[in-house]
Amino acid sequence: MKLTIHQSMLPHTDNDASLAFYRDALQFEVRNHVEYGGLHWLTVGPPNQPDTSIVLYPPFADPGILDEEKAVIEAMMAKGTYASINLATPDLTGAFERIQSANVEIVQEPTDQPYGIRDAALRDPAGNLIRLQEAAA
């Protein structure tokens, strides 16, 4: 059996801000953009990985989500604890400097972690935590 990671999902609430962050700051390709009823699903991914994408979705599009659940999701997104993703680069310092110049929210500058990796952390406009790890090419 062969399985691959095709798409990962992250919530977002501001299409224009998400587009600017993922396309302009991270330099991801925009692979699809679906608008339905004023809500946006935006599919993006790194140009060198055409088979792996992130789908940015409106977290409240499901009509089955209760108001209490929406409140919890909104609170967790505002706090930055609802969703996250790990990205990798062979040049953490260079990638971090380029992303930082795009005026994004930085959570942690590049750091050698005691568990053997070097990483940095930032947040996207929806509050999702993005860890940027240094990895061999």
mmCIF file with all atom_site columns, C-alpha atoms in Angstrom, residues 11-57:
data_model
loop_
_atom_site.group_PDB
_atom_site.id
_atom_site.type_symbol
_atom_site.label_atom_id
_atom_site.label_alt_id
_atom_site.label_comp_id
_atom_site.label_asym_id
_atom_site.label_entity_id
_atom_site.label_seq_id
_atom_site.pdbx_PDB_ins_code
_atom_site.Cartn_x
_atom_site.Cartn_y
_atom_site.Cartn_z
_atom_site.occupancy
_atom_site.B_iso_or_equiv
_atom_site.pdbx_formal_charge
_atom_site.auth_seq_id
_atom_site.auth_comp_id
_atom_site.auth_asym_id
_atom_site.auth_atom_id
_atom_site.pdbx_PDB_model_num
ATOM 1  C CA . PRO A 1 11 ? -9.061  27.268 8.996  1.00 0.00 ? 11 PRO A CA 1
ATOM 2  C CA . HIS A 1 12 ? -9.102  30.846 7.822  1.00 0.00 ? 12 HIS A CA 1
ATOM 3  C CA . THR A 1 13 ? -11.516 33.738 8.121  1.00 0.00 ? 13 THR A CA 1
ATOM 4  C CA . ASP A 1 14 ? -10.056 36.433 5.849  1.00 0.00 ? 14 ASP A CA 1
ATOM 5  C CA . ASN A 1 15 ? -9.439  35.339 2.271  1.00 0.00 ? 15 ASN A CA 1
ATOM 6  C CA . ASP A 1 16 ? -7.455  38.418 1.239  1.00 0.00 ? 16 ASP A CA 1
ATOM 7  C CA . ALA A 1 17 ? -5.167  38.249 4.283  1.00 0.00 ? 17 ALA A CA 1
ATOM 8  C CA . SER A 1 18 ? -4.629  34.496 3.815  1.00 0.00 ? 18 SER A CA 1
ATOM 9  C CA . LEU A 1 19 ? -3.875  34.970 0.136  1.00 0.00 ? 19 LEU A CA 1
ATOM 10 C CA . ALA A 1 20 ? -1.314  37.670 0.896  1.00 0.00 ? 20 ALA A CA 1
ATOM 11 C CA . PHE A 1 21 ? 0.310   35.542 3.581  1.00 0.00 ? 21 PHE A CA 1
ATOM 12 C CA . TYR A 1 22 ? 0.544   32.207 1.760  1.00 0.00 ? 22 TYR A CA 1
ATOM 13 C CA . ARG A 1 23 ? 1.162   33.564 -1.756 1.00 0.00 ? 23 ARG A CA 1
ATOM 14 C CA . ASP A 1 24 ? 3.308   36.615 -0.992 1.00 0.00 ? 24 ASP A CA 1
ATOM 15 C CA . ALA A 1 25 ? 5.074   35.883 2.305  1.00 0.00 ? 25 ALA A CA 1
ATOM 16 C CA . LEU A 1 26 ? 5.510   32.094 1.934  1.00 0.00 ? 26 LEU A CA 1
ATOM 17 C CA . GLN A 1 27 ? 5.665   32.211 -1.893 1.00 0.00 ? 27 GLN A CA 1
ATOM 18 C CA . PHE A 1 28 ? 3.223   29.324 -2.265 1.00 0.00 ? 28 PHE A CA 1
ATOM 19 C CA . GLU A 1 29 ? 1.314   28.717 -5.481 1.00 0.00 ? 29 GLU A CA 1
ATOM 20 C CA . VAL A 1 30 ? -2.416  29.311 -5.515 1.00 0.00 ? 30 VAL A CA 1
ATOM 21 C CA . ARG A 1 31 ? -3.857  26.067 -6.894 1.00 0.00 ? 31 ARG A CA 1
ATOM 22 C CA . ASN A 1 32 ? -7.544  26.615 -6.458 1.00 0.00 ? 32 ASN A CA 1
ATOM 23 C CA . HIS A 1 33 ? -9.914  29.248 -5.147 1.00 0.00 ? 33 HIS A CA 1
ATOM 24 C CA . VAL A 1 34 ? -13.542 28.374 -4.593 1.00 0.00 ? 34 VAL A CA 1
ATOM 25 C CA . GLU A 1 35 ? -16.093 30.937 -3.461 1.00 0.00 ? 35 GLU A CA 1
ATOM 26 C CA . TYR A 1 36 ? -19.538 29.794 -2.395 1.00 0.00 ? 36 TYR A CA 1
ATOM 27 C CA . GLY A 1 37 ? -22.050 31.948 -0.617 1.00 0.00 ? 37 GLY A CA 1
ATOM 28 C CA . GLY A 1 38 ? -19.417 34.511 0.312  1.00 0.00 ? 38 GLY A CA 1
ATOM 29 C CA . LEU A 1 39 ? -17.150 31.858 1.854  1.00 0.00 ? 39 LEU A CA 1
ATOM 30 C CA . HIS A 1 40 ? -13.748 30.990 0.400  1.00 0.00 ? 40 HIS A CA 1
ATOM 31 C CA . TRP A 1 41 ? -11.754 27.765 0.108  1.00 0.00 ? 41 TRP A CA 1
ATOM 32 C CA . LEU A 1 42 ? -8.205  28.544 -0.962 1.00 0.00 ? 42 LEU A CA 1
ATOM 33 C CA . THR A 1 43 ? -5.794  25.771 -1.980 1.00 0.00 ? 43 THR A CA 1
ATOM 34 C CA . VAL A 1 44 ? -2.086  26.650 -1.861 1.00 0.00 ? 44 VAL A CA 1
ATOM 35 C CA . GLY A 1 45 ? 1.183   24.769 -1.871 1.00 0.00 ? 45 GLY A CA 1
ATOM 36 C CA . PRO A 1 46 ? 4.920   25.011 -2.408 1.00 0.00 ? 46 PRO A CA 1
ATOM 37 C CA . PRO A 1 47 ? 5.909   25.205 -6.095 1.00 0.00 ? 47 PRO A CA 1
ATOM 38 C CA . ASN A 1 48 ? 8.361   22.306 -5.707 1.00 0.00 ? 48 ASN A CA 1
ATOM 39 C CA . GLN A 1 49 ? 5.652   19.992 -4.267 1.00 0.00 ? 49 GLN A CA 1
ATOM 40 C CA . PRO A 1 50 ? 2.756   19.997 -6.726 1.00 0.00 ? 50 PRO A CA 1
ATOM 41 C CA . ASP A 1 51 ? 1.130   16.960 -5.093 1.00 0.00 ? 51 ASP A CA 1
ATOM 42 C CA . THR A 1 52 ? 0.947   18.418 -1.572 1.00 0.00 ? 52 THR A CA 1
ATOM 43 C CA . SER A 1 53 ? -1.405  21.277 -0.744 1.00 0.00 ? 53 SER A CA 1
ATOM 44 C CA . ILE A 1 54 ? -2.949  23.169 2.125  1.00 0.00 ? 54 ILE A CA 1
ATOM 45 C CA . VAL A 1 55 ? -6.650  23.920 1.879  1.00 0.00 ? 55 VAL A CA 1
ATOM 46 C CA . LEU A 1 56 ? -7.614  27.036 3.802  1.00 0.00 ? 56 LEU A CA 1
ATOM 47 C CA . TYR A 1 57 ? -11.271 26.623 4.686  1.00 0.00 ? 57 TYR A CA 1
#
